[in-house]
PDB file of C-alpha atoms and ligand atoms in Angstrom:
ATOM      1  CA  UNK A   1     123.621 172.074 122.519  1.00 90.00           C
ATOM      2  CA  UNK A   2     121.053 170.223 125.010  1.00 94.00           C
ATOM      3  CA  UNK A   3     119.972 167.331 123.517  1.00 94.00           C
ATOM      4  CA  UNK A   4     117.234 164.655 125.474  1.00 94.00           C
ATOM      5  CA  UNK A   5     118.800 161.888 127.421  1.00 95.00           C
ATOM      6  CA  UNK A   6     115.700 159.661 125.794  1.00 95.00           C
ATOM      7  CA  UNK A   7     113.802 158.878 122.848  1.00 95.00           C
ATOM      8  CA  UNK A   8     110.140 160.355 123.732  1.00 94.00           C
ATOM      9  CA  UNK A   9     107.543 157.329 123.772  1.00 96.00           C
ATOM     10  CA  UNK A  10     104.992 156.799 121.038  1.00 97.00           C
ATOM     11  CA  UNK A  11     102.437 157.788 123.872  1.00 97.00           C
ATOM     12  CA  UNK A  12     104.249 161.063 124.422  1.00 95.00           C
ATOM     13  CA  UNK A  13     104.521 161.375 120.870  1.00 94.00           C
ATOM     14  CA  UNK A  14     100.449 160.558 119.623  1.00 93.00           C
ATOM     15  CA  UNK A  15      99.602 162.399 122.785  1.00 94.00           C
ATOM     16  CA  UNK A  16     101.389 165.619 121.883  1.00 92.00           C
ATOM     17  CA  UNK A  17      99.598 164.945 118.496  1.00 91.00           C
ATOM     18  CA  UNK A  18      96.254 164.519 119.666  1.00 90.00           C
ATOM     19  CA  UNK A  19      95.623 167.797 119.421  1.00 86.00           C
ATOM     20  CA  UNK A  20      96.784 168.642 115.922  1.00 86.00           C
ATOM     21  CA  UNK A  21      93.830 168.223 113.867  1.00 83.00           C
ATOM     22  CA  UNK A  22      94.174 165.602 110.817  1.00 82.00           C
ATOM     23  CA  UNK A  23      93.197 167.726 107.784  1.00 83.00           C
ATOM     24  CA  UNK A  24      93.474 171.392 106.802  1.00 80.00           C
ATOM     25  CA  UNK A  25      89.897 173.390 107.123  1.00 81.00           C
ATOM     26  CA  UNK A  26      87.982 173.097 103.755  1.00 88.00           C
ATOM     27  CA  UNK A  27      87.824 175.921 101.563  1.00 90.00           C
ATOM     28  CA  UNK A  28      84.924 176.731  99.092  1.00 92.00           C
ATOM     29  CA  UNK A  29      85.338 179.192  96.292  1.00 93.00           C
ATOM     30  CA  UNK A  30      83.768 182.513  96.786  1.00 91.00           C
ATOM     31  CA  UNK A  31      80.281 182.847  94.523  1.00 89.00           C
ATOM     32  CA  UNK A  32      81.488 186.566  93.805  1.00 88.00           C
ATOM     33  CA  UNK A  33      85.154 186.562  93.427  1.00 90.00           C
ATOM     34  CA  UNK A  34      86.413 183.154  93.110  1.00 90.00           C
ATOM     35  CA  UNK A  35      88.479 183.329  96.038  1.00 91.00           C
ATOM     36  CA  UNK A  36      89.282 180.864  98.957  1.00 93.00           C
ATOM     37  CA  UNK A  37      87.014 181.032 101.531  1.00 93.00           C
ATOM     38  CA  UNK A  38      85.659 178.935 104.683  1.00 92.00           C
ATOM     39  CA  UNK A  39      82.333 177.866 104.003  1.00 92.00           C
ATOM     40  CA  UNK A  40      79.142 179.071 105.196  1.00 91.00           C
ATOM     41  CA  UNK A  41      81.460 182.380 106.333  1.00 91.00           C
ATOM     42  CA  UNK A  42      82.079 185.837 105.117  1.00 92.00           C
ATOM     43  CA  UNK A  43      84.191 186.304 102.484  1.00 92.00           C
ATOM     44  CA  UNK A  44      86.940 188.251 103.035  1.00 90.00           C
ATOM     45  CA  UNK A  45      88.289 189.610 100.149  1.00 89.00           C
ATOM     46  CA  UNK A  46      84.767 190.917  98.607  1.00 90.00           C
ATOM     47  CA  UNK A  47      82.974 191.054 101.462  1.00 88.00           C
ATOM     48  CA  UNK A  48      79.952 189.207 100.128  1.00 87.00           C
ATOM     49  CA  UNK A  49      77.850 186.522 101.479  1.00 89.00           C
ATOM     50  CA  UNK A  50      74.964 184.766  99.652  1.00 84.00           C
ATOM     51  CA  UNK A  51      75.809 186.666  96.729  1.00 81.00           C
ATOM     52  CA  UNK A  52      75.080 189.978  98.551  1.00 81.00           C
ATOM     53  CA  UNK A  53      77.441 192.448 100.049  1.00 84.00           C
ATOM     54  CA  UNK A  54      77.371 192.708 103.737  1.00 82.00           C
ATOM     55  CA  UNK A  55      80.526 194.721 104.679  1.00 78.00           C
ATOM     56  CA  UNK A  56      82.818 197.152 103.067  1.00 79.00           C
ATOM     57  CA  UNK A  57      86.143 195.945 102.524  1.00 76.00           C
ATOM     58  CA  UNK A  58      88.706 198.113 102.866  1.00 77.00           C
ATOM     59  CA  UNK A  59      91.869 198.308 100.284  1.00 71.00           C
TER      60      UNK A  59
HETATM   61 ZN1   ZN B 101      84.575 187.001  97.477  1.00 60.55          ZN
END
């Protein structure tokens, strides 16, 4: 198996990490269903939005 000749630098390293964002997207519960949701977006299990249904969700 290939294995690297060096130990990657803590610059490599934090750089490669730079672009992992540090915490998880919050998650609201859904007013209708209780569900996981992004906030301030559709939700997609119900299909409601400010307690209102907006799209048709299919089964
Ligand atoms: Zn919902």
């Amino acid at each position: 198996m290939a294995v690297p000749k060096r130990k990657q630098s803590k610059s490599r390293k934090n750089k490669r990490r730079n672009a992992h964002p540090l915490t998880p997207p919050q998650m609201v519960k859904c007013s209708h269903c209780g569900s996981l949701k992004l906030p301030h977006h559709l939700c997609p299990q119900c299909g409601y939005y400010a307690n209102r249904q907006i799209v048709e969700v299919k089964k």
